[in-house]
Amino acid sequence: MTEQQIGSALDALGVTADLDDDDMVADALVILKVVQDDGSIALSIGTTDSRDWISQAGLLHAALEVTQSGYTRDRDD
């Protein structure tokens, strides 16, 4: 396997995020389910150049907490 940009793959899957126009994305953690040529399934984690493993673990933990708690984003709209 080789490292490659995944923006177009995410776009093709229709991945979206709940962002306002003035929001600034500061980091990203992307978890990918990959079907390999032989039909086997693999897990791949996409990361940014600036993220260390502690930040990666924190983002993953926060995402689990948010999805399991039923949290919804408060909006001023």
mmCIF file of N, CA, C and O in Angstrom:
data_model
loop_
_atom_site.group_PDB
_atom_site.id
_atom_site.type_symbol
_atom_site.label_atom_id
_atom_site.label_comp_id
_atom_site.label_asym_id
_atom_site.label_seq_id
_atom_site.Cartn_x
_atom_site.Cartn_y
_atom_site.Cartn_z
ATOM 1 N N MET A 1 0.834 -1.176 0.000
ATOM 2 C CA MET A 1 0.000 0.000 0.000
ATOM 3 C C MET A 1 0.876 1.235 0.000
ATOM 4 O O MET A 1 1.973 1.218 0.531
ATOM 5 N N THR A 2 0.349 2.293 -0.569
ATOM 6 C CA THR A 2 1.078 3.556 -0.597
ATOM 7 C C THR A 2 0.207 4.668 -0.025
ATOM 8 O O THR A 2 -1.021 4.614 -0.109
ATOM 9 N N GLU A 3 0.839 5.664 0.559
ATOM 10 C CA GLU A 3 0.127 6.833 1.052
ATOM 11 C C GLU A 3 -0.390 7.619 -0.147
ATOM 12 O O GLU A 3 0.327 7.794 -1.133
ATOM 13 N N GLN A 4 -1.652 8.060 -0.076
ATOM 14 C CA GLN A 4 -2.213 8.865 -1.148
ATOM 15 C C GLN A 4 -3.287 9.789 -0.609
ATOM 16 O O GLN A 4 -3.867 9.531 0.447
ATOM 17 N N GLN A 5 -3.527 10.868 -1.308
ATOM 18 C CA GLN A 5 -4.578 11.814 -0.949
ATOM 19 C C GLN A 5 -5.929 11.116 -1.086
ATOM 20 O O GLN A 5 -6.133 10.337 -2.015
ATOM 21 N N ILE A 6 -6.871 11.373 -0.169
ATOM 22 C CA ILE A 6 -8.147 10.664 -0.210
ATOM 23 C C ILE A 6 -9.349 11.589 -0.394
ATOM 24 O O ILE A 6 -10.493 11.140 -0.332
ATOM 25 N N GLY A 7 -9.105 12.873 -0.649
ATOM 26 C CA GLY A 7 -10.210 13.817 -0.813
ATOM 27 C C GLY A 7 -11.199 13.396 -1.883
ATOM 28 O O GLY A 7 -12.418 13.422 -1.662
ATOM 29 N N SER A 8 -10.721 12.972 -3.035
ATOM 30 C CA SER A 8 -11.623 12.586 -4.127
ATOM 31 C C SER A 8 -12.389 11.314 -3.786
ATOM 32 O O SER A 8 -13.554 11.168 -4.158
ATOM 33 N N ALA A 9 -11.768 10.389 -3.041
ATOM 34 C CA ALA A 9 -12.465 9.172 -2.631
ATOM 35 C C ALA A 9 -13.597 9.515 -1.668
ATOM 36 O O ALA A 9 -14.697 8.963 -1.763
ATOM 37 N N LEU A 10 -13.344 10.436 -0.744
ATOM 38 C CA LEU A 10 -14.393 10.862 0.187
ATOM 39 C C LEU A 10 -15.508 11.598 -0.549
ATOM 40 O O LEU A 10 -16.688 11.400 -0.254
ATOM 41 N N ASP A 11 -15.133 12.434 -1.511
ATOM 42 C CA ASP A 11 -16.135 13.134 -2.319
ATOM 43 C C ASP A 11 -17.002 12.136 -3.077
ATOM 44 O O ASP A 11 -18.222 12.289 -3.149
ATOM 45 N N ALA A 12 -16.384 11.101 -3.636
ATOM 46 C CA ALA A 12 -17.129 10.096 -4.401
ATOM 47 C C ALA A 12 -18.115 9.331 -3.520
ATOM 48 O O ALA A 12 -19.168 8.907 -3.982
ATOM 49 N N LEU A 13 -17.773 9.176 -2.234
ATOM 50 C CA LEU A 13 -18.673 8.507 -1.298
ATOM 51 C C LEU A 13 -19.778 9.431 -0.798
ATOM 52 O O LEU A 13 -20.716 8.988 -0.157
ATOM 53 N N GLY A 14 -19.645 10.733 -1.085
ATOM 54 C CA GLY A 14 -20.642 11.694 -0.637
ATOM 55 C C GLY A 14 -20.485 12.094 0.821
ATOM 56 O O GLY A 14 -21.450 12.475 1.480
ATOM 57 N N VAL A 15 -19.270 12.032 1.340
ATOM 58 C CA VAL A 15 -19.020 12.381 2.733
ATOM 59 C C VAL A 15 -19.252 13.880 2.934
ATOM 60 O O VAL A 15 -18.771 14.701 2.159
ATOM 61 N N THR A 16 -20.019 14.213 3.974
ATOM 62 C CA THR A 16 -20.293 15.609 4.309
ATOM 63 C C THR A 16 -20.037 15.830 5.797
ATOM 64 O O THR A 16 -19.898 14.881 6.562
ATOM 65 N N ALA A 17 -19.979 17.085 6.199
ATOM 66 C CA ALA A 17 -19.837 17.450 7.610
ATOM 67 C C ALA A 17 -20.737 18.656 7.868
ATOM 68 O O ALA A 17 -20.993 19.459 6.961
ATOM 69 N N ASP A 18 -21.197 18.776 9.090
ATOM 70 C CA ASP A 18 -22.062 19.871 9.506
ATOM 71 C C ASP A 18 -21.195 21.070 9.875
ATOM 72 O O ASP A 18 -20.673 21.143 10.989
ATOM 73 N N LEU A 19 -20.995 21.981 8.934
ATOM 74 C CA LEU A 19 -20.125 23.134 9.135
ATOM 75 C C LEU A 19 -20.843 24.420 8.742
ATOM 76 O O LEU A 19 -21.630 24.425 7.793
ATOM 77 N N ASP A 20 -20.548 25.497 9.461
ATOM 78 C CA ASP A 20 -21.011 26.820 9.067
ATOM 79 C C ASP A 20 -19.978 27.430 8.128
ATOM 80 O O ASP A 20 -18.819 26.995 8.093
ATOM 81 N N ASP A 21 -20.363 28.464 7.385
ATOM 82 C CA ASP A 21 -19.453 29.086 6.420
ATOM 83 C C ASP A 21 -18.176 29.611 7.068
ATOM 84 O O ASP A 21 -17.113 29.582 6.456
ATOM 85 N N ASP A 22 -18.256 30.084 8.305
ATOM 86 C CA ASP A 22 -17.078 30.656 8.954
ATOM 87 C C ASP A 22 -16.321 29.654 9.836
ATOM 88 O O ASP A 22 -15.355 30.009 10.489
ATOM 89 N N ASP A 23 -16.739 28.386 9.845
ATOM 90 C CA ASP A 23 -16.016 27.361 10.594
ATOM 91 C C ASP A 23 -14.687 27.048 9.918
ATOM 92 O O ASP A 23 -14.587 27.062 8.691
ATOM 93 N N MET A 24 -13.663 26.763 10.718
ATOM 94 C CA MET A 24 -12.354 26.404 10.186
ATOM 95 C C MET A 24 -12.011 24.989 10.646
ATOM 96 O O MET A 24 -11.938 24.729 11.851
ATOM 97 N N VAL A 25 -11.831 24.094 9.722
ATOM 98 C CA VAL A 25 -11.445 22.723 10.057
ATOM 99 C C VAL A 25 -9.975 22.750 10.466
ATOM 100 O O VAL A 25 -9.115 23.189 9.701
ATOM 101 N N ALA A 26 -9.686 22.277 11.683
ATOM 102 C CA ALA A 26 -8.331 22.342 12.223
ATOM 103 C C ALA A 26 -7.584 21.019 12.130
ATOM 104 O O ALA A 26 -6.359 20.993 12.123
ATOM 105 N N ASP A 27 -8.303 19.914 12.076
ATOM 106 C CA ASP A 27 -7.667 18.607 12.019
ATOM 107 C C ASP A 27 -8.706 17.614 11.538
ATOM 108 O O ASP A 27 -9.895 17.930 11.495
ATOM 109 N N ALA A 28 -8.285 16.430 11.182
ATOM 110 C CA ALA A 28 -9.226 15.414 10.705
ATOM 111 C C ALA A 28 -8.715 14.025 11.038
ATOM 112 O O ALA A 28 -7.512 13.778 11.039
ATOM 113 N N LEU A 29 -9.664 13.154 11.315
ATOM 114 C CA LEU A 29 -9.387 11.740 11.505
ATOM 115 C C LEU A 29 -10.392 11.003 10.631
ATOM 116 O O LEU A 29 -11.591 11.150 10.794
ATOM 117 N N VAL A 30 -9.908 10.240 9.672
ATOM 118 C CA VAL A 30 -10.776 9.550 8.733
ATOM 119 C C VAL A 30 -10.550 8.048 8.897
ATOM 120 O O VAL A 30 -9.427 7.565 8.790
ATOM 121 N N ILE A 31 -11.632 7.326 9.187
ATOM 122 C CA ILE A 31 -11.550 5.869 9.340
ATOM 123 C C ILE A 31 -12.184 5.257 8.099
ATOM 124 O O ILE A 31 -13.325 5.556 7.764
ATOM 125 N N LEU A 32 -11.425 4.430 7.401
ATOM 126 C CA LEU A 32 -11.856 3.880 6.125
ATOM 127 C C LEU A 32 -12.016 2.364 6.180
ATOM 128 O O LEU A 32 -11.142 1.663 6.706
ATOM 129 N N LYS A 33 -13.123 1.872 5.655
ATOM 130 C CA LYS A 33 -13.292 0.438 5.420
ATOM 131 C C LYS A 33 -12.881 0.218 3.969
ATOM 132 O O LYS A 33 -13.468 0.797 3.056
ATOM 133 N N VAL A 34 -11.886 -0.615 3.758
ATOM 134 C CA VAL A 34 -11.301 -0.806 2.439
ATOM 135 C C VAL A 34 -11.535 -2.251 1.980
ATOM 136 O O VAL A 34 -11.226 -3.194 2.709
ATOM 137 N N VAL A 35 -12.083 -2.414 0.785
ATOM 138 C CA VAL A 35 -12.198 -3.737 0.170
ATOM 139 C C VAL A 35 -10.993 -3.898 -0.750
ATOM 140 O O VAL A 35 -10.819 -3.141 -1.701
ATOM 141 N N GLN A 36 -10.141 -4.870 -0.441
ATOM 142 C CA GLN A 36 -8.910 -5.067 -1.202
ATOM 143 C C GLN A 36 -9.167 -5.932 -2.439
ATOM 144 O O GLN A 36 -10.240 -6.531 -2.584
ATOM 145 N N ASP A 37 -8.189 -5.976 -3.334
ATOM 146 C CA ASP A 37 -8.317 -6.722 -4.594
ATOM 147 C C ASP A 37 -8.741 -8.171 -4.399
ATOM 148 O O ASP A 37 -9.487 -8.719 -5.193
ATOM 149 N N ASP A 38 -8.269 -8.802 -3.329
ATOM 150 C CA ASP A 38 -8.597 -10.208 -3.085
ATOM 151 C C ASP A 38 -9.944 -10.394 -2.379
ATOM 152 O O ASP A 38 -10.322 -11.501 -2.017
ATOM 153 N N GLY A 39 -10.668 -9.306 -2.156
ATOM 154 C CA GLY A 39 -11.978 -9.355 -1.517
ATOM 155 C C GLY A 39 -11.941 -9.228 -0.003
ATOM 156 O O GLY A 39 -12.984 -9.153 0.634
ATOM 157 N N SER A 40 -10.752 -9.215 0.563
ATOM 158 C CA SER A 40 -10.660 -9.079 2.014
ATOM 159 C C SER A 40 -10.951 -7.631 2.425
ATOM 160 O O SER A 40 -10.833 -6.705 1.634
ATOM 161 N N ILE A 41 -11.354 -7.485 3.670
ATOM 162 C CA ILE A 41 -11.703 -6.172 4.206
ATOM 163 C C ILE A 41 -10.576 -5.696 5.108
ATOM 164 O O ILE A 41 -10.047 -6.465 5.924
ATOM 165 N N ALA A 42 -10.216 -4.426 4.960
ATOM 166 C CA ALA A 42 -9.161 -3.845 5.790
ATOM 167 C C ALA A 42 -9.662 -2.533 6.388
ATOM 168 O O ALA A 42 -10.603 -1.925 5.887
ATOM 169 N N LEU A 43 -9.022 -2.117 7.463
ATOM 170 C CA LEU A 43 -9.290 -0.836 8.097
ATOM 171 C C LEU A 43 -8.082 0.055 7.874
ATOM 172 O O LEU A 43 -6.943 -0.371 8.057
ATOM 173 N N SER A 44 -8.332 1.288 7.452
ATOM 174 C CA SER A 44 -7.251 2.238 7.258
ATOM 175 C C SER A 44 -7.637 3.529 7.961
ATOM 176 O O SER A 44 -8.813 3.906 7.987
ATOM 177 N N ILE A 45 -6.672 4.188 8.552
ATOM 178 C CA ILE A 45 -6.925 5.457 9.241
ATOM 179 C C ILE A 45 -6.172 6.551 8.509
ATOM 180 O O ILE A 45 -4.950 6.487 8.359
ATOM 181 N N GLY A 46 -6.927 7.530 8.025
ATOM 182 C CA GLY A 46 -6.327 8.690 7.360
ATOM 183 C C GLY A 46 -6.006 9.752 8.390
ATOM 184 O O GLY A 46 -6.801 10.022 9.296
ATOM 185 N N THR A 47 -4.826 10.330 8.283
ATOM 186 C CA THR A 47 -4.401 11.326 9.261
ATOM 187 C C THR A 47 -3.819 12.540 8.563
ATOM 188 O O THR A 47 -3.482 12.495 7.379
ATOM 189 N N THR A 48 -3.708 13.617 9.305
ATOM 190 C CA THR A 48 -3.039 14.811 8.802
ATOM 191 C C THR A 48 -1.572 14.762 9.213
ATOM 192 O O THR A 48 -1.210 14.054 10.158
ATOM 193 N N ASP A 49 -0.743 15.517 8.524
ATOM 194 C CA ASP A 49 0.690 15.519 8.823
ATOM 195 C C ASP A 49 0.994 16.000 10.240
ATOM 196 O O ASP A 49 1.961 15.568 10.851
ATOM 197 N N SER A 50 0.151 16.878 10.765
ATOM 198 C CA SER A 50 0.449 17.491 12.056
ATOM 199 C C SER A 50 -0.073 16.703 13.256
ATOM 200 O O SER A 50 0.244 17.029 14.391
ATOM 201 N N ARG A 51 -0.848 15.664 13.054
ATOM 202 C CA ARG A 51 -1.457 14.964 14.182
ATOM 203 C C ARG A 51 -0.532 13.907 14.736
ATOM 204 O O ARG A 51 0.014 13.089 14.020
ATOM 205 N N ASP A 52 -0.398 13.904 16.056
ATOM 206 C CA ASP A 52 0.353 12.841 16.722
ATOM 207 C C ASP A 52 -0.632 11.794 17.240
ATOM 208 O O ASP A 52 -1.846 11.972 17.159
ATOM 209 N N TRP A 53 -0.134 10.697 17.750
ATOM 210 C CA TRP A 53 -1.016 9.601 18.155
ATOM 211 C C TRP A 53 -1.912 9.977 19.326
ATOM 212 O O TRP A 53 -3.028 9.466 19.450
ATOM 213 N N ILE A 54 -1.461 10.910 20.179
ATOM 214 C CA ILE A 54 -2.289 11.329 21.312
ATOM 215 C C ILE A 54 -3.506 12.103 20.813
ATOM 216 O O ILE A 54 -4.636 11.865 21.248
ATOM 217 N N SER A 55 -3.305 13.014 19.878
ATOM 218 C CA SER A 55 -4.423 13.761 19.300
ATOM 219 C C SER A 55 -5.358 12.830 18.540
ATOM 220 O O SER A 55 -6.582 12.993 18.572
ATOM 221 N N GLN A 56 -4.803 11.862 17.829
ATOM 222 C CA GLN A 56 -5.614 10.891 17.090
ATOM 223 C C GLN A 56 -6.511 10.109 18.048
ATOM 224 O O GLN A 56 -7.707 9.951 17.816
ATOM 225 N N ALA A 57 -5.947 9.647 19.148
ATOM 226 C CA ALA A 57 -6.728 8.908 20.139
ATOM 227 C C ALA A 57 -7.808 9.810 20.749
ATOM 228 O O ALA A 57 -8.939 9.372 20.980
ATOM 229 N N GLY A 58 -7.468 11.070 20.988
ATOM 230 C CA GLY A 58 -8.439 12.007 21.550
ATOM 231 C C GLY A 58 -9.603 12.267 20.612
ATOM 232 O O GLY A 58 -10.761 12.307 21.038
ATOM 233 N N LEU A 59 -9.323 12.454 19.327
ATOM 234 C CA LEU A 59 -10.389 12.666 18.347
ATOM 235 C C LEU A 59 -11.294 11.441 18.258
ATOM 236 O O LEU A 59 -12.524 11.556 18.198
ATOM 237 N N LEU A 60 -10.702 10.264 18.261
ATOM 238 C CA LEU A 60 -11.489 9.035 18.192
ATOM 239 C C LEU A 60 -12.363 8.884 19.436
ATOM 240 O O LEU A 60 -13.551 8.587 19.344
ATOM 241 N N HIS A 61 -11.795 9.122 20.598
ATOM 242 C CA HIS A 61 -12.556 9.016 21.841
ATOM 243 C C HIS A 61 -13.699 10.034 21.865
ATOM 244 O O HIS A 61 -14.831 9.701 22.236
ATOM 245 N N ALA A 62 -13.419 11.271 21.460
ATOM 246 C CA ALA A 62 -14.459 12.298 21.434
ATOM 247 C C ALA A 62 -15.580 11.920 20.471
ATOM 248 O O ALA A 62 -16.763 12.108 20.776
ATOM 249 N N ALA A 63 -15.236 11.367 19.311
ATOM 250 C CA ALA A 63 -16.253 10.957 18.336
ATOM 251 C C ALA A 63 -17.130 9.854 18.908
ATOM 252 O O ALA A 63 -18.354 9.870 18.739
ATOM 253 N N LEU A 64 -16.537 8.898 19.604
ATOM 254 C CA LEU A 64 -17.315 7.831 20.238
ATOM 255 C C LEU A 64 -18.244 8.387 21.300
ATOM 256 O O LEU A 64 -19.413 8.000 21.390
ATOM 257 N N GLU A 65 -17.754 9.303 22.112
ATOM 258 C CA GLU A 65 -18.574 9.916 23.156
ATOM 259 C C GLU A 65 -19.761 10.665 22.556
ATOM 260 O O GLU A 65 -20.880 10.552 23.025
ATOM 261 N N VAL A 66 -19.506 11.431 21.502
ATOM 262 C CA VAL A 66 -20.569 12.218 20.874
ATOM 263 C C VAL A 66 -21.620 11.310 20.258
ATOM 264 O O VAL A 66 -22.821 11.521 20.441
ATOM 265 N N THR A 67 -21.199 10.288 19.534
ATOM 266 C CA THR A 67 -22.174 9.427 18.863
ATOM 267 C C THR A 67 -22.954 8.569 19.846
ATOM 268 O O THR A 67 -24.130 8.286 19.622
ATOM 269 N N GLN A 68 -22.353 8.182 20.953
ATOM 270 C CA GLN A 68 -23.039 7.335 21.933
ATOM 271 C C GLN A 68 -23.919 8.132 22.892
ATOM 272 O O GLN A 68 -24.825 7.582 23.495
ATOM 273 N N SER A 69 -23.672 9.432 23.017
ATOM 274 C CA SER A 69 -24.427 10.239 23.974
ATOM 275 C C SER A 69 -25.701 10.833 23.378
ATOM 276 O O SER A 69 -26.531 11.350 24.105
ATOM 277 N N GLY A 70 -25.826 10.793 22.051
ATOM 278 C CA GLY A 70 -26.982 11.418 21.416
ATOM 279 C C GLY A 70 -26.841 12.924 21.301
ATOM 280 O O GLY A 70 -27.803 13.638 21.043
ATOM 281 N N TYR A 71 -25.627 13.436 21.481
ATOM 282 C CA TYR A 71 -25.356 14.869 21.398
ATOM 283 C C TYR A 71 -25.795 15.433 20.062
ATOM 284 O O TYR A 71 -25.607 14.816 19.024
ATOM 285 N N THR A 72 -26.399 16.602 20.089
ATOM 286 C CA THR A 72 -26.680 17.351 18.872
ATOM 287 C C THR A 72 -26.103 18.738 19.027
ATOM 288 O O THR A 72 -26.084 19.305 20.132
ATOM 289 N N ARG A 73 -25.634 19.299 17.944
ATOM 290 C CA ARG A 73 -24.983 20.597 17.959
ATOM 291 C C ARG A 73 -26.019 21.699 18.184
ATOM 292 O O ARG A 73 -27.023 21.734 17.491
ATOM 293 N N ASP A 74 -25.772 22.565 19.147
ATOM 294 C CA ASP A 74 -26.648 23.721 19.348
ATOM 295 C C ASP A 74 -26.380 24.740 18.263
ATOM 296 O O ASP A 74 -25.236 25.028 17.916
ATOM 297 N N ARG A 75 -27.415 25.283 17.700
ATOM 298 C CA ARG A 75 -27.312 26.262 16.619
ATOM 299 C C ARG A 75 -27.983 27.559 17.020
ATOM 300 O O ARG A 75 -28.979 27.554 17.720
ATOM 301 N N ASP A 76 -27.426 28.658 16.553
ATOM 302 C CA ASP A 76 -28.039 29.971 16.766
ATOM 303 C C ASP A 76 -28.870 30.391 15.564
ATOM 304 O O ASP A 76 -29.316 31.514 15.492
ATOM 305 N N ASP A 77 -29.095 29.484 14.573
ATOM 306 C CA ASP A 77 -29.817 29.848 13.359
ATOM 307 C C ASP A 77 -31.260 30.153 13.660
ATOM 308 O O ASP A 77 -31.964 29.457 14.260
#
